[in-house]
Amino acid sequence: MWREIQADQQFDVSVDGHNLVAYSYGEGDEVLLLLNGGPGLPCDYLRDAHSWLKDKGLRVVAFDQLGTGASDRPDDRSLWNISRYVAEVETVRQALDLGRVHMLGHSWGGWLAIEYAIHHPQALKSLILENTVGDIPHLSSELDRLRGALGSETVAMMQRFEALGQLDHPQYQAAITLLNYRHVCRLDEWPAPVQRSLGDWNMGPYCTMQGPNEFLYTGNLKDWNRLKEMGDFRMPVLITTGQHDELTPACAMRMKLALEEAELQVFPNSSHMPFYEEPTAYFPVLLDFLQRNRG
């Protein structure tokens, strides 16, 4: 369903002396604000998957987070923390005069959306948590389980190169590649927007906040857990995940149990990107949720 569309409007937004670039598709008061994953990825992969929803009466807004894409790329590790990113999201929302929004956070963008919802609940009509988690220590235990499926010898090899700091070794990278094709995107050919985002990855924010790859968390978010605070959410919440997702259905279930009321959808033939892997199942679920929570 995805297609690359020229933005109807493009904006420059100043955030603490740095410039961010935002993209808007469609018009109207029903705004879907996208927070993409990474950290350190341009928004292309999430923006291009969802921009066509302008045809469904939505205004779709995305932006390149600081350090990514067309936005400024300062070399300052102190900027790479979730509190600053929350302030960045709020600055964008106010600068574009978006009003109350439907916020869709994917992967790292979901952690950011959760943190944003804790501090700015009044700004949200609804919250869509896609392929994300509320408890990173629990996620790390799930990632160990996924790594374990490669077999004990492969796990031992990975641990050896991690201990030696030789994560660029071909054997180690081969294991990561296999995990990526199992649990990040199961398509034989990854869509062009995904390849474009991955090809322009700023590893500064990523390594500082998350770690060296998708299956090893060593950054400043490794102990992040907001399940308790999520119990106070009163906005409508949709949680989606893929059966084979690196951020596993077990992680999604923990969020659902933490919330007073939330909807959870698991797409059986997807991993981390159901909007590309299983679009005919994914988009009806998303559109139905948004339709029921307009206003």
Tab-separated table of N, CA and C in Angstrom, residues 30-162:
chain	number	residue	atom	x	y	z
A	30	GLU	N	-7.710	16.067	12.097
A	30	GLU	CA	-7.325	14.722	12.557
A	30	GLU	C	-5.880	14.480	12.134
A	31	VAL	N	-4.972	14.747	13.075
A	31	VAL	CA	-3.532	14.713	12.783
A	31	VAL	C	-2.926	13.427	13.331
A	32	LEU	N	-2.223	12.701	12.461
A	32	LEU	CA	-1.455	11.528	12.862
A	32	LEU	C	0.010	11.943	12.893
A	33	LEU	N	0.568	12.078	14.092
A	33	LEU	CA	1.959	12.502	14.263
A	33	LEU	C	2.826	11.270	14.450
A	34	LEU	N	3.770	11.066	13.529
A	34	LEU	CA	4.608	9.873	13.507
A	34	LEU	C	5.926	10.107	14.225
A	35	LEU	N	6.278	9.186	15.105
A	35	LEU	CA	7.588	9.189	15.759
A	35	LEU	C	8.304	7.907	15.356
A	36	ASN	N	9.333	8.053	14.536
A	36	ASN	CA	9.981	6.878	13.963
A	36	ASN	C	11.006	6.272	14.911
A	37	GLY	N	11.442	5.071	14.573
A	37	GLY	CA	12.418	4.353	15.369
A	37	GLY	C	13.837	4.810	15.116
A	38	GLY	N	14.741	4.093	15.704
A	38	GLY	CA	16.159	4.414	15.675
A	38	GLY	C	16.767	3.964	17.010
A	39	PRO	N	17.250	4.932	17.822
A	39	PRO	CA	17.433	6.348	17.488
A	39	PRO	C	18.473	6.531	16.381
A	40	GLY	N	18.406	7.672	15.721
A	40	GLY	CA	19.385	8.009	14.703
A	40	GLY	C	18.947	7.747	13.283
A	41	LEU	N	17.709	7.274	13.088
A	41	LEU	CA	17.216	7.014	11.734
A	41	LEU	C	16.442	8.203	11.193
A	42	PRO	N	16.594	8.527	9.908
A	42	PRO	CA	15.681	9.461	9.257
A	42	PRO	C	14.264	8.878	9.274
A	43	CYS	N	13.285	9.728	9.098
A	43	CYS	CA	11.902	9.282	9.217
A	43	CYS	C	11.365	8.605	7.961
A	44	ASP	N	12.158	8.499	6.909
A	44	ASP	CA	11.675	8.014	5.612
A	44	ASP	C	10.831	6.740	5.709
A	45	TYR	N	11.354	5.729	6.416
A	45	TYR	CA	10.710	4.407	6.383
A	45	TYR	C	9.303	4.440	6.983
A	46	LEU	N	9.098	5.230	8.052
A	46	LEU	CA	7.779	5.303	8.677
A	46	LEU	C	6.884	6.303	7.952
A	47	ARG	N	7.471	7.415	7.545
A	47	ARG	CA	6.724	8.448	6.811
A	47	ARG	C	6.166	7.900	5.504
A	48	ASP	N	7.005	7.240	4.711
A	48	ASP	CA	6.567	6.782	3.390
A	48	ASP	C	5.584	5.620	3.477
A	49	ALA	N	5.602	4.887	4.593
A	49	ALA	CA	4.626	3.812	4.782
A	49	ALA	C	3.242	4.356	5.096
A	50	HIS	N	3.164	5.555	5.717
A	50	HIS	CA	1.889	6.056	6.221
A	50	HIS	C	1.380	7.318	5.529
A	51	SER	N	2.195	7.962	4.700
A	51	SER	CA	1.783	9.249	4.124
A	51	SER	C	0.529	9.128	3.264
A	52	TRP	N	0.292	7.960	2.654
A	52	TRP	CA	-0.885	7.770	1.807
A	52	TRP	C	-2.195	7.860	2.596
A	53	LEU	N	-2.107	7.819	3.924
A	53	LEU	CA	-3.320	7.918	4.733
A	53	LEU	C	-3.957	9.306	4.630
A	54	LYS	N	-3.273	10.244	3.972
A	54	LYS	CA	-3.923	11.518	3.658
A	54	LYS	C	-5.173	11.284	2.818
A	55	ASP	N	-5.201	10.188	2.057
A	55	ASP	CA	-6.376	9.851	1.241
A	55	ASP	C	-7.552	9.412	2.096
A	56	LYS	N	-7.306	9.137	3.379
A	56	LYS	CA	-8.349	8.690	4.298
A	56	LYS	C	-8.815	9.813	5.226
A	57	GLY	N	-8.514	11.057	4.856
A	57	GLY	CA	-8.982	12.185	5.647
A	57	GLY	C	-8.100	12.546	6.818
A	58	LEU	N	-6.882	12.022	6.850
A	58	LEU	CA	-5.948	12.334	7.924
A	58	LEU	C	-4.890	13.317	7.445
A	59	ARG	N	-4.424	14.146	8.349
A	59	ARG	CA	-3.211	14.903	8.103
A	59	ARG	C	-2.068	14.130	8.753
A	60	VAL	N	-1.118	13.693	7.962
A	60	VAL	CA	0.001	12.877	8.443
A	60	VAL	C	1.240	13.768	8.534
A	61	VAL	N	1.852	13.794	9.714
A	61	VAL	CA	3.020	14.646	9.961
A	61	VAL	C	4.165	13.784	10.489
A	62	ALA	N	5.335	13.976	9.914
A	62	ALA	CA	6.546	13.304	10.376
A	62	ALA	C	7.674	14.314	10.387
A	63	PHE	N	8.736	13.997	11.112
A	63	PHE	CA	9.902	14.890	11.087
A	63	PHE	C	11.166	14.084	11.339
A	64	ASP	N	12.259	14.603	10.794
A	64	ASP	CA	13.578	14.025	11.047
A	64	ASP	C	14.051	14.504	12.409
A	65	GLN	N	14.171	13.574	13.340
A	65	GLN	CA	14.623	13.932	14.676
A	65	GLN	C	16.031	14.533	14.606
A	66	LEU	N	16.368	15.319	15.621
A	66	LEU	CA	17.690	15.941	15.649
A	66	LEU	C	18.759	14.873	15.463
A	67	GLY	N	19.704	15.172	14.572
A	67	GLY	CA	20.776	14.233	14.279
A	67	GLY	C	20.503	13.326	13.097
A	68	THR	N	19.330	13.488	12.450
A	68	THR	CA	18.965	12.550	11.384
A	68	THR	C	18.471	13.278	10.142
A	69	GLY	N	18.524	12.570	9.010
A	69	GLY	CA	17.926	13.041	7.774
A	69	GLY	C	18.361	14.442	7.397
A	70	ALA	N	17.360	15.281	7.055
A	70	ALA	CA	17.633	16.650	6.632
A	70	ALA	C	17.795	17.611	7.802
A	71	SER	N	17.569	17.145	9.025
A	71	SER	CA	17.733	17.993	10.209
A	71	SER	C	19.215	18.140	10.551
A	72	ASP	N	19.505	19.109	11.420
A	72	ASP	CA	20.889	19.323	11.838
A	72	ASP	C	21.455	18.086	12.533
A	73	ARG	N	22.776	17.927	12.433
A	73	ARG	CA	23.442	16.767	13.021
A	73	ARG	C	24.591	17.209	13.930
A	74	PRO	N	24.267	17.765	15.073
A	74	PRO	CA	25.334	18.186	15.993
A	74	PRO	C	26.074	16.980	16.559
A	75	ASP	N	27.317	17.165	16.874
A	75	ASP	CA	28.145	16.094	17.439
A	75	ASP	C	28.316	16.376	18.929
A	76	ASP	N	27.262	16.070	19.691
A	76	ASP	CA	27.248	16.376	21.118
A	76	ASP	C	26.461	15.277	21.820
A	77	ARG	N	27.157	14.371	22.479
A	77	ARG	CA	26.510	13.212	23.083
A	77	ARG	C	25.509	13.597	24.168
A	78	SER	N	25.668	14.768	24.765
A	78	SER	CA	24.740	15.171	25.825
A	78	SER	C	23.332	15.401	25.295
A	79	LEU	N	23.195	15.568	23.978
A	79	LEU	CA	21.874	15.770	23.382
A	79	LEU	C	21.081	14.481	23.269
A	80	TRP	N	21.740	13.343	23.351
A	80	TRP	CA	21.074	12.085	23.062
A	80	TRP	C	20.498	11.470	24.337
A	81	ASN	N	19.388	12.056	24.782
A	81	ASN	CA	18.667	11.528	25.941
A	81	ASN	C	17.182	11.730	25.723
A	82	ILE	N	16.374	10.877	26.318
A	82	ILE	CA	14.958	10.828	25.994
A	82	ILE	C	14.211	12.083	26.451
A	83	SER	N	14.648	12.705	27.527
A	83	SER	CA	13.966	13.918	28.002
A	83	SER	C	14.075	15.046	26.979
A	84	ARG	N	15.263	15.191	26.381
A	84	ARG	CA	15.420	16.237	25.373
A	84	ARG	C	14.550	15.937	24.154
A	85	TYR	N	14.454	14.650	23.778
A	85	TYR	CA	13.617	14.299	22.634
A	85	TYR	C	12.146	14.575	22.907
A	86	VAL	N	11.689	14.378	24.140
A	86	VAL	CA	10.293	14.716	24.485
A	86	VAL	C	10.058	16.203	24.254
A	87	ALA	N	10.975	17.037	24.722
A	87	ALA	CA	10.842	18.481	24.510
A	87	ALA	C	10.862	18.808	23.024
A	88	GLU	N	11.644	18.078	22.250
A	88	GLU	CA	11.696	18.278	20.803
A	88	GLU	C	10.340	17.992	20.161
A	89	VAL	N	9.712	16.883	20.539
A	89	VAL	CA	8.395	16.545	19.989
A	89	VAL	C	7.382	17.637	20.313
A	90	GLU	N	7.382	18.113	21.541
A	90	GLU	CA	6.423	19.144	21.927
A	90	GLU	C	6.685	20.444	21.173
A	91	THR	N	7.948	20.764	20.933
A	91	THR	CA	8.273	21.958	20.152
A	91	THR	C	7.725	21.841	18.742
A	92	VAL	N	7.873	20.687	18.118
A	92	VAL	CA	7.337	20.471	16.776
A	92	VAL	C	5.816	20.591	16.774
A	93	ARG	N	5.163	19.968	17.740
A	93	ARG	CA	3.691	20.021	17.791
A	93	ARG	C	3.192	21.457	17.905
A	94	GLN	N	3.838	22.222	18.745
A	94	GLN	CA	3.405	23.611	18.919
A	94	GLN	C	3.780	24.469	17.723
A	95	ALA	N	4.974	24.291	17.183
A	95	ALA	CA	5.418	25.115	16.062
A	95	ALA	C	4.531	24.925	14.836
A	96	LEU	N	4.044	23.715	14.617
A	96	LEU	CA	3.179	23.436	13.473
A	96	LEU	C	1.705	23.626	13.808
A	97	ASP	N	1.422	24.033	15.064
A	97	ASP	CA	0.052	24.291	15.516
A	97	ASP	C	-0.859	23.094	15.226
A	98	LEU	N	-0.412	21.921	15.667
A	98	LEU	CA	-1.122	20.681	15.354
A	98	LEU	C	-2.310	20.424	16.270
A	99	GLY	N	-2.357	21.101	17.416
A	99	GLY	CA	-3.428	20.810	18.360
A	99	GLY	C	-3.262	19.416	18.947
A	100	ARG	N	-4.380	18.838	19.400
A	100	ARG	CA	-4.339	17.479	19.935
A	100	ARG	C	-4.174	16.492	18.780
A	101	VAL	N	-3.304	15.508	18.972
A	101	VAL	CA	-2.921	14.618	17.870
A	101	VAL	C	-3.157	13.159	18.245
A	102	HIS	N	-3.237	12.344	17.211
A	102	HIS	CA	-3.078	10.905	17.348
A	102	HIS	C	-1.583	10.639	17.192
A	103	MET	N	-0.941	10.137	18.233
A	103	MET	CA	0.511	9.934	18.188
A	103	MET	C	0.815	8.470	17.924
A	104	LEU	N	1.606	8.224	16.870
A	104	LEU	CA	2.011	6.870	16.507
A	104	LEU	C	3.522	6.763	16.685
A	105	GLY	N	3.936	5.942	17.626
A	105	GLY	CA	5.351	5.735	17.873
A	105	GLY	C	5.760	4.315	17.533
A	106	HIS	N	6.768	4.172	16.688
A	106	HIS	CA	7.251	2.860	16.267
A	106	HIS	C	8.640	2.602	16.844
A	107	SER	N	8.806	1.454	17.504
A	107	SER	CA	10.099	1.036	18.028
A	107	SER	C	10.621	2.072	19.035
A	108	TRP	N	11.813	2.641	18.832
A	108	TRP	CA	12.288	3.718	19.715
A	108	TRP	C	11.274	4.854	19.752
A	109	GLY	N	10.596	5.113	18.652
A	109	GLY	CA	9.565	6.138	18.654
A	109	GLY	C	8.431	5.822	19.615
A	110	GLY	N	8.214	4.533	19.904
A	110	GLY	CA	7.229	4.147	20.901
A	110	GLY	C	7.680	4.479	22.309
A	111	TRP	N	8.973	4.274	22.616
A	111	TRP	CA	9.467	4.682	23.938
A	111	TRP	C	9.305	6.193	24.095
A	112	LEU	N	9.627	6.906	23.016
A	112	LEU	CA	9.488	8.359	23.036
A	112	LEU	C	8.022	8.765	23.199
A	113	ALA	N	7.121	8.062	22.516
A	113	ALA	CA	5.693	8.367	22.636
A	113	ALA	C	5.185	8.099	24.045
A	114	ILE	N	5.638	7.024	24.666
A	114	ILE	CA	5.247	6.731	26.053
A	114	ILE	C	5.722	7.840	26.975
A	115	GLU	N	6.980	8.221	26.813
A	115	GLU	CA	7.537	9.283	27.663
A	115	GLU	C	6.797	10.598	27.424
A	116	TYR	N	6.476	10.868	26.165
A	116	TYR	CA	5.720	12.081	25.846
A	116	TYR	C	4.339	12.038	26.497
A	117	ALA	N	3.671	10.890	26.420
A	117	ALA	CA	2.329	10.764	26.974
A	117	ALA	C	2.319	10.936	28.487
A	118	ILE	N	3.411	10.561	29.153
A	118	ILE	CA	3.515	10.767	30.595
A	118	ILE	C	3.533	12.257	30.923
A	119	HIS	N	4.239	13.041	30.109
A	119	HIS	CA	4.445	14.460	30.406
A	119	HIS	C	3.441	15.380	29.721
A	120	HIS	N	2.807	14.930	28.626
A	120	HIS	CA	1.876	15.794	27.881
A	120	HIS	C	0.606	15.028	27.498
A	121	PRO	N	-0.050	14.402	28.449
A	121	PRO	CA	-1.243	13.606	28.094
A	121	PRO	C	-2.353	14.432	27.469
A	122	GLN	N	-2.430	15.716	27.828
A	122	GLN	CA	-3.498	16.575	27.319
A	122	GLN	C	-3.346	16.850	25.828
A	123	ALA	N	-2.187	16.562	25.258
A	123	ALA	CA	-1.948	16.841	23.842
A	123	ALA	C	-2.383	15.691	22.937
A	124	LEU	N	-2.853	14.588	23.527
A	124	LEU	CA	-3.106	13.380	22.739
A	124	LEU	C	-4.593	13.050	22.661
A	125	LYS	N	-5.054	12.785	21.445
A	125	LYS	CA	-6.372	12.189	21.240
A	125	LYS	C	-6.300	10.682	21.436
A	126	SER	N	-5.223	10.097	20.943
A	126	SER	CA	-5.010	8.661	21.093
A	126	SER	C	-3.528	8.377	20.968
A	127	LEU	N	-3.163	7.152	21.357
A	127	LEU	CA	-1.765	6.739	21.354
A	127	LEU	C	-1.668	5.372	20.684
A	128	ILE	N	-0.828	5.279	19.645
A	128	ILE	CA	-0.607	4.014	18.949
A	128	ILE	C	0.838	3.596	19.202
A	129	LEU	N	1.007	2.485	19.892
A	129	LEU	CA	2.330	1.972	20.255
A	129	LEU	C	2.638	0.779	19.370
A	130	GLU	N	3.494	0.994	18.394
A	130	GLU	CA	3.756	-0.008	17.370
A	130	GLU	C	5.111	-0.663	17.575
A	131	ASN	N	5.097	-1.987	17.714
A	131	ASN	CA	6.349	-2.740	17.747
A	131	ASN	C	7.329	-2.096	18.714
A	132	THR	N	6.862	-1.937	19.953
A	132	THR	CA	7.641	-1.214	20.942
A	132	THR	C	7.471	-1.879	22.297
A	133	VAL	N	8.067	-1.289	23.325
A	133	VAL	CA	8.027	-1.868	24.665
A	133	VAL	C	7.913	-0.754	25.699
A	134	GLY	N	7.480	-1.128	26.902
A	134	GLY	CA	7.477	-0.196	28.021
A	134	GLY	C	8.498	-0.545	29.071
A	135	ASP	N	9.260	-1.637	28.851
A	135	ASP	CA	10.169	-2.164	29.861
A	135	ASP	C	11.383	-2.756	29.136
A	136	ILE	N	12.470	-1.993	29.068
A	136	ILE	CA	13.632	-2.455	28.314
A	136	ILE	C	14.390	-3.589	29.010
A	137	PRO	N	14.512	-3.621	30.337
A	137	PRO	CA	15.141	-4.811	30.935
A	137	PRO	C	14.420	-6.113	30.568
A	138	HIS	N	13.093	-6.086	30.518
A	138	HIS	CA	12.358	-7.275	30.078
A	138	HIS	C	12.656	-7.573	28.613
A	139	LEU	N	12.722	-6.527	27.785
A	139	LEU	CA	13.075	-6.724	26.378
A	139	LEU	C	14.430	-7.413	26.249
A	140	SER	N	15.400	-7.007	27.047
A	140	SER	CA	16.729	-7.616	26.953
A	140	SER	C	16.667	-9.115	27.212
A	141	SER	N	15.819	-9.534	28.149
A	141	SER	CA	15.680	-10.968	28.405
A	141	SER	C	15.027	-11.667	27.217
A	142	GLU	N	14.101	-10.999	26.551
A	142	GLU	CA	13.471	-11.556	25.358
A	142	GLU	C	14.471	-11.656	24.207
A	143	LEU	N	15.336	-10.661	24.074
A	143	LEU	CA	16.353	-10.707	23.025
A	143	LEU	C	17.329	-11.852	23.258
A	144	ASP	N	17.647	-12.127	24.522
A	144	ASP	CA	18.501	-13.282	24.815
A	144	ASP	C	17.827	-14.570	24.343
A	145	ARG	N	16.509	-14.640	24.506
A	145	ARG	CA	15.777	-15.820	24.041
A	145	ARG	C	15.852	-15.946	22.520
A	146	LEU	N	15.697	-14.829	21.803
A	146	LEU	CA	15.784	-14.872	20.343
A	146	LEU	C	17.183	-15.240	19.884
A	147	ARG	N	18.184	-14.686	20.541
A	147	ARG	CA	19.567	-15.051	20.221
A	147	ARG	C	19.800	-16.534	20.468
A	148	GLY	N	19.211	-17.049	21.548
A	148	GLY	CA	19.390	-18.441	21.893
A	148	GLY	C	18.894	-19.396	20.826
A	149	ALA	N	17.911	-18.949	20.031
A	149	ALA	CA	17.376	-19.804	18.972
A	149	ALA	C	18.391	-20.052	17.866
A	150	LEU	N	19.476	-19.284	17.833
A	150	LEU	CA	20.537	-19.519	16.851
A	150	LEU	C	21.402	-20.720	17.211
A	151	GLY	N	21.296	-21.176	18.450
A	151	GLY	CA	22.092	-22.322	18.879
A	151	GLY	C	23.216	-21.919	19.825
A	152	SER	N	23.601	-22.840	20.689
A	152	SER	CA	24.554	-22.513	21.753
A	152	SER	C	25.921	-22.102	21.216
A	153	GLU	N	26.371	-22.731	20.132
A	153	GLU	CA	27.685	-22.383	19.601
A	153	GLU	C	27.692	-20.960	19.034
A	154	THR	N	26.601	-20.601	18.358
A	154	THR	CA	26.514	-19.245	17.803
A	154	THR	C	26.424	-18.218	18.924
A	155	VAL	N	25.656	-18.517	19.952
A	155	VAL	CA	25.555	-17.596	21.096
A	155	VAL	C	26.920	-17.419	21.746
A	156	ALA	N	27.640	-18.513	21.925
A	156	ALA	CA	28.975	-18.408	22.530
A	156	ALA	C	29.898	-17.560	21.668
A	157	MET	N	29.819	-17.742	20.348
A	157	MET	CA	30.623	-16.925	19.436
A	157	MET	C	30.273	-15.455	19.593
A	158	MET	N	28.973	-15.124	19.637
A	158	MET	CA	28.556	-13.737	19.769
A	158	MET	C	29.057	-13.143	21.080
A	159	GLN	N	28.940	-13.901	22.143
A	159	GLN	CA	29.394	-13.401	23.442
A	159	GLN	C	30.904	-13.177	23.461
A	160	ARG	N	31.634	-14.032	22.773
A	160	ARG	CA	33.097	-13.863	22.716
A	160	ARG	C	33.472	-12.572	22.016
A	161	PHE	N	32.856	-12.308	20.858
A	161	PHE	CA	33.197	-11.085	20.133
A	161	PHE	C	32.689	-9.842	20.853
A	162	GLU	N	31.576	-9.963	21.561
A	162	GLU	CA	31.105	-8.830	22.362
A	162	GLU	C	32.076	-8.522	23.490
